[in-house]
Amino acid sequence: MLRALALILQRECFVKQGNLRKAYRHDAVKETLLHGFLFFKERWKQLLASVLVLVGVLASVYGFSYYKSQKNEQASLAYYMLQKEKLEGEKEREALKHIVAQYENTATAKLVQFKLLQGYISDQNKEEAESIFRALEKTSRNDPFFHTALLFEMANFYRDTKSFGLAAKLFEEASHIKGNVLEAESLFQLALCFELDGKKAEAKHLYQELLERSEKAFESVKERSQERLIWLSAVNQENVS
C-alpha cells in the first residue's frame, strides 16, 4: 500500500510538470498494483490453504523419507547382530526371514532376501528359490544393478539345472535393462544358452553379432565368442564328415 501511495504522489508531480507520458506509465503500474491487492484480498484464504497443503505434502515426504532411513538403519543393525551370532543352517535361515518380515521394503531386507536366494540355489531348492526370486523381481526394477544381479543369479541356476529356455529368457531380459553394465556378458550368456539348448544357428548368429559390436564394453566377450564359433564350426564339420 505504501508503494501505491508513493506512485500516486509521483504521478501528481509528473502531471504538474506536464510529463503526461510518465504519468500514464504510473497509472498503469498503479492499476496493476491495485488489481494485485484486490486479487490477494479476495483470494488470500485460498492461497493460504494452498500453501498449507504444500507444506503438509513436503512434511509428509520428509517424514516418510526419514522413517524409511531409520527403518533401514534398524534392519542393518539387526543383520549385523545376526552375523555376530554365527548361526548356521535352518536357524540362520529363520533369523534372516524374520529380518525380511520385520523390515519389509528396506534396502537391507532386499539384500537379506538375496542371501536367502543364494542359499536356496546352493541347496538346489528350486521352489523356494523361485518364490524369493519372484518377490524380489517385482521390487528391484528401479535398481538396474541389483535387478541385473538378481536375473544373473537365477539364470545361472536355471542353466546349471539344464533349464536352458528359462535361463535364456532371463539373460535376454538382463540385456535390455537400461544402465546394465553387463549387457555384453548378458548377450554372451544368452548365446551360450542357445548353444547348450541345441539352437546352434541362433547361437552362431549371436556370437557373430558380438564380434561385430564396436563398443569398448564388448571387447571382454569377443575372444570367447570367437572360440565358441570355432568350436561350433569344428563340430559341424565332424557331423558332416
PDB file of C-alpha atoms in Angstrom:
ATOM      1  CA  MET A   1       0.000   0.000   0.000  1.00  0.00           C
ATOM      2  CA  LEU A   2       2.850   2.404   0.765  1.00  0.00           C
ATOM      3  CA  ARG A   3       4.243   1.618  -2.670  1.00  0.00           C
ATOM      4  CA  ALA A   4       0.892   2.508  -4.274  1.00  0.00           C
ATOM      5  CA  LEU A   5       0.664   5.785  -2.284  1.00  0.00           C
ATOM      6  CA  ALA A   6       4.152   6.770  -3.394  1.00  0.00           C
ATOM      7  CA  LEU A   7       3.214   6.106  -7.015  1.00  0.00           C
ATOM      8  CA  ILE A   8       0.111   8.314  -6.695  1.00  0.00           C
ATOM      9  CA  LEU A   9       2.198  11.214  -5.350  1.00  0.00           C
ATOM     10  CA  GLN A  10       4.776  10.732  -8.105  1.00  0.00           C
ATOM     11  CA  ARG A  11       2.016  10.778 -10.723  1.00  0.00           C
ATOM     12  CA  GLU A  12       0.656  14.106  -9.435  1.00  0.00           C
ATOM     13  CA  CYS A  13       4.153  15.581  -9.673  1.00  0.00           C
ATOM     14  CA  PHE A  14       4.506  14.380 -13.262  1.00  0.00           C
ATOM     15  CA  VAL A  15       1.081  15.890 -14.173  1.00  0.00           C
ATOM     16  CA  LYS A  16       2.023  19.243 -12.670  1.00  0.00           C
ATOM     17  CA  GLN A  17       5.292  19.117 -14.644  1.00  0.00           C
ATOM     18  CA  GLY A  18       3.354  18.347 -17.815  1.00  0.00           C
ATOM     19  CA  ASN A  19       5.094  14.993 -18.238  1.00  0.00           C
ATOM     20  CA  LEU A  20       1.992  13.049 -19.260  1.00  0.00           C
ATOM     21  CA  ARG A  21       3.956  10.054 -20.632  1.00  0.00           C
ATOM     22  CA  LYS A  22       5.460   9.270 -17.212  1.00  0.00           C
ATOM     23  CA  ALA A  23       2.118   9.981 -15.565  1.00  0.00           C
ATOM     24  CA  TYR A  24       0.474   7.441 -17.872  1.00  0.00           C
ATOM     25  CA  ARG A  25       3.111   4.822 -17.040  1.00  0.00           C
ATOM     26  CA  HIS A  26       2.499   5.344 -13.337  1.00  0.00           C
ATOM     27  CA  ASP A  27      -1.240   4.962 -13.928  1.00  0.00           C
ATOM     28  CA  ALA A  28      -0.580   1.543 -15.469  1.00  0.00           C
ATOM     29  CA  VAL A  29       1.684   0.462 -12.598  1.00  0.00           C
ATOM     30  CA  LYS A  30      -0.801   1.767 -10.038  1.00  0.00           C
ATOM     31  CA  GLU A  31      -3.646  -0.116 -11.719  1.00  0.00           C
ATOM     32  CA  THR A  32      -1.589  -3.323 -11.753  1.00  0.00           C
ATOM     33  CA  LEU A  33      -0.782  -2.974  -8.050  1.00  0.00           C
ATOM     34  CA  LEU A  34      -4.431  -2.255  -7.270  1.00  0.00           C
ATOM     35  CA  HIS A  35      -5.590  -5.335  -9.165  1.00  0.00           C
ATOM     36  CA  GLY A  36      -2.955  -7.387  -7.378  1.00  0.00           C
ATOM     37  CA  PHE A  37      -4.058  -6.092  -3.985  1.00  0.00           C
ATOM     38  CA  LEU A  38      -7.743  -6.792  -4.715  1.00  0.00           C
ATOM     39  CA  PHE A  39      -6.906 -10.273  -6.037  1.00  0.00           C
ATOM     40  CA  PHE A  40      -4.922 -11.079  -2.890  1.00  0.00           C
ATOM     41  CA  LYS A  41      -7.680  -9.628  -0.680  1.00  0.00           C
ATOM     42  CA  GLU A  42     -10.322 -11.835  -2.337  1.00  0.00           C
ATOM     43  CA  ARG A  43      -8.217 -14.995  -2.619  1.00  0.00           C
ATOM     44  CA  TRP A  44      -5.957 -14.885   0.421  1.00  0.00           C
ATOM     45  CA  LYS A  45      -7.793 -17.736   2.143  1.00  0.00           C
ATOM     46  CA  GLN A  46      -7.413 -19.955  -0.932  1.00  0.00           C
ATOM     47  CA  LEU A  47      -3.741 -19.014  -1.267  1.00  0.00           C
ATOM     48  CA  LEU A  48      -3.143 -19.713   2.412  1.00  0.00           C
ATOM     49  CA  ALA A  49      -4.863 -23.092   2.095  1.00  0.00           C
ATOM     50  CA  SER A  50      -2.691 -23.963  -0.930  1.00  0.00           C
ATOM     51  CA  VAL A  51       0.466 -23.002   0.960  1.00  0.00           C
ATOM     52  CA  LEU A  52      -0.593 -25.106   3.942  1.00  0.00           C
ATOM     53  CA  VAL A  53      -1.298 -28.087   1.671  1.00  0.00           C
ATOM     54  CA  LEU A  54       2.135 -27.720   0.034  1.00  0.00           C
ATOM     55  CA  VAL A  55       3.831 -27.506   3.436  1.00  0.00           C
ATOM     56  CA  GLY A  56       1.897 -30.590   4.540  1.00  0.00           C
ATOM     57  CA  VAL A  57       2.955 -32.566   1.469  1.00  0.00           C
ATOM     58  CA  LEU A  58       6.617 -31.597   1.895  1.00  0.00           C
ATOM     59  CA  ALA A  59       6.477 -32.518   5.580  1.00  0.00           C
ATOM     60  CA  SER A  60       4.917 -35.889   4.731  1.00  0.00           C
ATOM     61  CA  VAL A  61       7.587 -36.639   2.117  1.00  0.00           C
ATOM     62  CA  TYR A  62      10.363 -35.685   4.514  1.00  0.00           C
ATOM     63  CA  GLY A  63       8.762 -37.675   7.326  1.00  0.00           C
ATOM     64  CA  PHE A  64       8.367 -40.762   5.137  1.00  0.00           C
ATOM     65  CA  SER A  65      11.976 -40.499   3.910  1.00  0.00           C
ATOM     66  CA  TYR A  66      13.203 -40.149   7.481  1.00  0.00           C
ATOM     67  CA  TYR A  67      11.070 -43.125   8.558  1.00  0.00           C
ATOM     68  CA  LYS A  68      12.464 -45.268   5.727  1.00  0.00           C
ATOM     69  CA  SER A  69      16.013 -44.229   6.578  1.00  0.00           C
ATOM     70  CA  GLN A  70      15.525 -45.075  10.250  1.00  0.00           C
ATOM     71  CA  LYS A  71      13.882 -48.392   9.416  1.00  0.00           C
ATOM     72  CA  ASN A  72      16.729 -49.355   7.092  1.00  0.00           C
ATOM     73  CA  GLU A  73      19.299 -48.476   9.761  1.00  0.00           C
ATOM     74  CA  GLN A  74      17.454 -50.721  12.208  1.00  0.00           C
ATOM     75  CA  ALA A  75      17.405 -53.516   9.630  1.00  0.00           C
ATOM     76  CA  SER A  76      21.145 -53.121   9.022  1.00  0.00           C
ATOM     77  CA  LEU A  77      21.824 -53.287  12.743  1.00  0.00           C
ATOM     78  CA  ALA A  78      19.658 -56.409  13.092  1.00  0.00           C
ATOM     79  CA  TYR A  79      21.528 -58.085  10.225  1.00  0.00           C
ATOM     80  CA  TYR A  80      24.887 -57.101  11.726  1.00  0.00           C
ATOM     81  CA  MET A  81      23.929 -58.564  15.101  1.00  0.00           C
ATOM     82  CA  LEU A  82      22.739 -61.742  13.393  1.00  0.00           C
ATOM     83  CA  GLN A  83      26.091 -62.173  11.660  1.00  0.00           C
ATOM     84  CA  LYS A  84      27.848 -61.896  15.008  1.00  0.00           C
ATOM     85  CA  GLU A  85      25.770 -64.802  16.319  1.00  0.00           C
ATOM     86  CA  LYS A  86      27.231 -67.050  13.593  1.00  0.00           C
ATOM     87  CA  LEU A  87      24.098 -69.151  13.198  1.00  0.00           C
ATOM     88  CA  GLU A  88      24.016 -71.929  10.614  1.00  0.00           C
ATOM     89  CA  GLY A  89      21.505 -73.931   8.620  1.00  0.00           C
ATOM     90  CA  GLU A  90      17.802 -73.535   9.341  1.00  0.00           C
ATOM     91  CA  LYS A  91      18.407 -71.363  12.410  1.00  0.00           C
ATOM     92  CA  GLU A  92      20.202 -68.784  10.297  1.00  0.00           C
ATOM     93  CA  ARG A  93      17.570 -69.039   7.581  1.00  0.00           C
ATOM     94  CA  GLU A  94      14.703 -68.441  10.002  1.00  0.00           C
ATOM     95  CA  ALA A  95      16.523 -65.471  11.519  1.00  0.00           C
ATOM     96  CA  LEU A  96      17.037 -63.986   8.047  1.00  0.00           C
ATOM     97  CA  LYS A  97      13.347 -64.470   7.230  1.00  0.00           C
ATOM     98  CA  HIS A  98      12.458 -62.655  10.441  1.00  0.00           C
ATOM     99  CA  ILE A  99      14.524 -59.636   9.374  1.00  0.00           C
ATOM    100  CA  VAL A 100      12.824 -59.608   5.971  1.00  0.00           C
ATOM    101  CA  ALA A 101       9.362 -59.733   7.559  1.00  0.00           C
ATOM    102  CA  GLN A 102      10.107 -57.119  10.218  1.00  0.00           C
ATOM    103  CA  TYR A 103      11.866 -54.630   7.940  1.00  0.00           C
ATOM    104  CA  GLU A 104       9.979 -55.209   4.705  1.00  0.00           C
ATOM    105  CA  ASN A 105      10.726 -52.952   1.709  1.00  0.00           C
ATOM    106  CA  THR A 106      14.059 -51.706   3.069  1.00  0.00           C
ATOM    107  CA  ALA A 107      17.305 -51.980   1.123  1.00  0.00           C
ATOM    108  CA  THR A 108      18.744 -54.253   3.802  1.00  0.00           C
ATOM    109  CA  ALA A 109      15.733 -56.567   3.626  1.00  0.00           C
ATOM    110  CA  LYS A 110      16.288 -56.940  -0.124  1.00  0.00           C
ATOM    111  CA  LEU A 111      19.928 -57.856   0.414  1.00  0.00           C
ATOM    112  CA  VAL A 112      18.896 -60.395   3.053  1.00  0.00           C
ATOM    113  CA  GLN A 113      16.381 -61.874   0.608  1.00  0.00           C
ATOM    114  CA  PHE A 114      19.149 -62.114  -1.975  1.00  0.00           C
ATOM    115  CA  LYS A 115      21.272 -64.010   0.546  1.00  0.00           C
ATOM    116  CA  LEU A 116      18.333 -66.364   1.152  1.00  0.00           C
ATOM    117  CA  LEU A 117      18.006 -66.851  -2.606  1.00  0.00           C
ATOM    118  CA  GLN A 118      21.674 -67.798  -2.891  1.00  0.00           C
ATOM    119  CA  GLY A 119      21.254 -70.272  -0.048  1.00  0.00           C
ATOM    120  CA  TYR A 120      18.287 -71.995  -1.677  1.00  0.00           C
ATOM    121  CA  ILE A 121      20.123 -72.097  -5.001  1.00  0.00           C
ATOM    122  CA  SER A 122      23.094 -73.702  -3.272  1.00  0.00           C
ATOM    123  CA  ASP A 123      20.722 -76.299  -1.800  1.00  0.00           C
ATOM    124  CA  GLN A 124      19.112 -76.841  -5.236  1.00  0.00           C
ATOM    125  CA  ASN A 125      15.748 -75.882  -3.698  1.00  0.00           C
ATOM    126  CA  LYS A 126      14.061 -74.666  -6.867  1.00  0.00           C
ATOM    127  CA  GLU A 127      10.641 -73.981  -5.343  1.00  0.00           C
ATOM    128  CA  GLU A 128      11.918 -71.698  -2.564  1.00  0.00           C
ATOM    129  CA  ALA A 129      14.436 -70.029  -4.877  1.00  0.00           C
ATOM    130  CA  GLU A 130      11.723 -69.196  -7.411  1.00  0.00           C
ATOM    131  CA  SER A 131       9.448 -67.864  -4.663  1.00  0.00           C
ATOM    132  CA  ILE A 132      12.073 -65.404  -3.423  1.00  0.00           C
ATOM    133  CA  PHE A 133      13.084 -64.521  -6.980  1.00  0.00           C
ATOM    134  CA  ARG A 134       9.503 -63.559  -7.874  1.00  0.00           C
ATOM    135  CA  ALA A 135       9.188 -61.402  -4.753  1.00  0.00           C
ATOM    136  CA  LEU A 136      12.470 -59.596  -5.413  1.00  0.00           C
ATOM    137  CA  GLU A 137      11.911 -59.278  -9.143  1.00  0.00           C
ATOM    138  CA  LYS A 138       8.810 -57.136  -8.569  1.00  0.00           C
ATOM    139  CA  THR A 139      10.585 -54.632  -6.339  1.00  0.00           C
ATOM    140  CA  SER A 140      14.026 -54.409  -7.947  1.00  0.00           C
ATOM    141  CA  ARG A 141      13.164 -52.950 -11.358  1.00  0.00           C
ATOM    142  CA  ASN A 142      14.041 -49.407 -10.295  1.00  0.00           C
ATOM    143  CA  ASP A 143      17.567 -50.510  -9.375  1.00  0.00           C
ATOM    144  CA  PRO A 144      19.315 -51.668 -12.586  1.00  0.00           C
ATOM    145  CA  PHE A 145      22.406 -53.000 -10.798  1.00  0.00           C
ATOM    146  CA  PHE A 146      20.502 -55.074  -8.254  1.00  0.00           C
ATOM    147  CA  HIS A 147      17.971 -56.214 -10.860  1.00  0.00           C
ATOM    148  CA  THR A 148      20.764 -57.371 -13.172  1.00  0.00           C
ATOM    149  CA  ALA A 149      22.474 -59.285 -10.352  1.00  0.00           C
ATOM    150  CA  LEU A 150      19.157 -60.920  -9.467  1.00  0.00           C
ATOM    151  CA  LEU A 151      18.483 -62.032 -13.048  1.00  0.00           C
ATOM    152  CA  PHE A 152      22.028 -63.379 -13.413  1.00  0.00           C
ATOM    153  CA  GLU A 153      21.776 -65.349 -10.166  1.00  0.00           C
ATOM    154  CA  MET A 154      18.551 -67.061 -11.189  1.00  0.00           C
ATOM    155  CA  ALA A 155      19.572 -67.500 -14.832  1.00  0.00           C
ATOM    156  CA  ASN A 156      22.798 -69.232 -13.801  1.00  0.00           C
ATOM    157  CA  PHE A 157      20.771 -71.549 -11.573  1.00  0.00           C
ATOM    158  CA  TYR A 158      18.429 -72.438 -14.443  1.00  0.00           C
ATOM    159  CA  ARG A 159      21.360 -73.029 -16.786  1.00  0.00           C
ATOM    160  CA  ASP A 160      23.158 -75.228 -14.251  1.00  0.00           C
ATOM    161  CA  THR A 161      19.985 -77.291 -13.821  1.00  0.00           C
ATOM    162  CA  LYS A 162      19.649 -77.574 -17.621  1.00  0.00           C
ATOM    163  CA  SER A 163      16.559 -75.343 -17.847  1.00  0.00           C
ATOM    164  CA  PHE A 164      18.158 -73.561 -20.788  1.00  0.00           C
ATOM    165  CA  GLY A 165      14.979 -71.921 -22.064  1.00  0.00           C
ATOM    166  CA  LEU A 166      14.273 -70.244 -18.708  1.00  0.00           C
ATOM    167  CA  ALA A 167      17.908 -69.189 -18.384  1.00  0.00           C
ATOM    168  CA  ALA A 168      17.897 -67.681 -21.882  1.00  0.00           C
ATOM    169  CA  LYS A 169      14.759 -65.690 -21.086  1.00  0.00           C
ATOM    170  CA  LEU A 170      16.360 -64.093 -18.016  1.00  0.00           C
ATOM    171  CA  PHE A 171      19.677 -63.347 -19.735  1.00  0.00           C
ATOM    172  CA  GLU A 172      17.788 -61.707 -22.588  1.00  0.00           C
ATOM    173  CA  GLU A 173      15.787 -59.622 -20.114  1.00  0.00           C
ATOM    174  CA  ALA A 174      19.024 -58.563 -18.429  1.00  0.00           C
ATOM    175  CA  SER A 175      20.472 -57.446 -21.771  1.00  0.00           C
ATOM    176  CA  HIS A 176      17.605 -54.955 -22.184  1.00  0.00           C
ATOM    177  CA  ILE A 177      17.948 -53.308 -18.769  1.00  0.00           C
ATOM    178  CA  LYS A 178      18.797 -49.636 -19.177  1.00  0.00           C
ATOM    179  CA  GLY A 179      22.069 -48.885 -17.427  1.00  0.00           C
ATOM    180  CA  ASN A 180      23.141 -52.528 -17.321  1.00  0.00           C
ATOM    181  CA  VAL A 181      26.950 -52.517 -17.405  1.00  0.00           C
ATOM    182  CA  LEU A 182      26.848 -56.261 -18.126  1.00  0.00           C
ATOM    183  CA  GLU A 183      24.954 -56.006 -21.411  1.00  0.00           C
ATOM    184  CA  ALA A 184      27.754 -57.737 -23.335  1.00  0.00           C
ATOM    185  CA  GLU A 185      28.005 -60.548 -20.784  1.00  0.00           C
ATOM    186  CA  SER A 186      24.212 -60.921 -20.793  1.00  0.00           C
ATOM    187  CA  LEU A 187      24.207 -61.456 -24.557  1.00  0.00           C
ATOM    188  CA  PHE A 188      27.151 -63.864 -24.447  1.00  0.00           C
ATOM    189  CA  GLN A 189      25.412 -65.952 -21.791  1.00  0.00           C
ATOM    190  CA  LEU A 190      22.232 -65.857 -23.878  1.00  0.00           C
ATOM    191  CA  ALA A 191      24.163 -67.219 -26.879  1.00  0.00           C
ATOM    192  CA  LEU A 192      25.685 -69.911 -24.669  1.00  0.00           C
ATOM    193  CA  CYS A 193      22.197 -70.949 -23.521  1.00  0.00           C
ATOM    194  CA  PHE A 194      21.122 -71.228 -27.175  1.00  0.00           C
ATOM    195  CA  GLU A 195      24.152 -73.407 -27.853  1.00  0.00           C
ATOM    196  CA  LEU A 196      23.531 -75.676 -24.858  1.00  0.00           C
ATOM    197  CA  ASP A 197      19.863 -75.945 -25.812  1.00  0.00           C
ATOM    198  CA  GLY A 198      20.795 -77.229 -29.263  1.00  0.00           C
ATOM    199  CA  LYS A 199      19.880 -73.993 -31.044  1.00  0.00           C
ATOM    200  CA  LYS A 200      23.177 -73.797 -32.909  1.00  0.00           C
ATOM    201  CA  ALA A 201      22.058 -71.364 -35.613  1.00  0.00           C
ATOM    202  CA  GLU A 202      20.759 -68.824 -33.074  1.00  0.00           C
ATOM    203  CA  ALA A 203      23.949 -69.193 -31.040  1.00  0.00           C
ATOM    204  CA  LYS A 204      26.242 -68.665 -34.044  1.00  0.00           C
ATOM    205  CA  HIS A 205      24.251 -65.643 -35.174  1.00  0.00           C
ATOM    206  CA  LEU A 206      24.512 -64.003 -31.740  1.00  0.00           C
ATOM    207  CA  TYR A 207      28.218 -64.816 -31.337  1.00  0.00           C
ATOM    208  CA  GLN A 208      28.821 -63.188 -34.717  1.00  0.00           C
ATOM    209  CA  GLU A 209      26.861 -60.101 -33.656  1.00  0.00           C
ATOM    210  CA  LEU A 210      29.010 -59.804 -30.537  1.00  0.00           C
ATOM    211  CA  LEU A 211      32.172 -59.893 -32.661  1.00  0.00           C
ATOM    212  CA  GLU A 212      30.841 -57.057 -34.798  1.00  0.00           C
ATOM    213  CA  ARG A 213      29.945 -54.747 -31.912  1.00  0.00           C
ATOM    214  CA  SER A 214      32.338 -51.812 -31.748  1.00  0.00           C
ATOM    215  CA  GLU A 215      31.662 -50.636 -28.189  1.00  0.00           C
ATOM    216  CA  LYS A 216      34.532 -50.998 -25.738  1.00  0.00           C
ATOM    217  CA  ALA A 217      32.340 -52.932 -23.291  1.00  0.00           C
ATOM    218  CA  PHE A 218      32.046 -55.766 -25.824  1.00  0.00           C
ATOM    219  CA  GLU A 219      35.796 -56.370 -26.028  1.00  0.00           C
ATOM    220  CA  SER A 220      35.536 -58.629 -22.977  1.00  0.00           C
ATOM    221  CA  VAL A 221      33.327 -61.169 -24.790  1.00  0.00           C
ATOM    222  CA  LYS A 222      34.827 -61.117 -28.286  1.00  0.00           C
ATOM    223  CA  GLU A 223      37.577 -63.649 -27.631  1.00  0.00           C
ATOM    224  CA  ARG A 224      35.152 -66.085 -26.024  1.00  0.00           C
ATOM    225  CA  SER A 225      32.640 -65.574 -28.821  1.00  0.00           C
ATOM    226  CA  GLN A 226      35.332 -66.336 -31.396  1.00  0.00           C
ATOM    227  CA  GLU A 227      36.267 -69.518 -29.510  1.00  0.00           C
ATOM    228  CA  ARG A 228      32.634 -70.670 -29.459  1.00  0.00           C
ATOM    229  CA  LEU A 229      32.270 -70.016 -33.193  1.00  0.00           C
ATOM    230  CA  ILE A 230      35.422 -72.046 -33.932  1.00  0.00           C
ATOM    231  CA  TRP A 231      34.130 -74.858 -31.743  1.00  0.00           C
ATOM    232  CA  LEU A 232      30.701 -74.867 -33.400  1.00  0.00           C
ATOM    233  CA  SER A 233      32.287 -74.890 -36.861  1.00  0.00           C
ATOM    234  CA  ALA A 234      34.528 -77.825 -35.884  1.00  0.00           C
ATOM    235  CA  VAL A 235      31.566 -79.781 -34.508  1.00  0.00           C
ATOM    236  CA  ASN A 236      29.580 -79.044 -37.650  1.00  0.00           C
ATOM    237  CA  GLN A 237      32.410 -80.329 -39.890  1.00  0.00           C
ATOM    238  CA  GLU A 238      32.652 -83.531 -37.843  1.00  0.00           C
ATOM    239  CA  ASN A 239      28.932 -84.101 -38.223  1.00  0.00           C
ATOM    240  CA  VAL A 240      29.126 -83.522 -41.981  1.00  0.00           C
ATOM    241  CA  SER A 241      32.073 -85.896 -42.425  1.00  0.00           C
TER     242      SER A 241
END
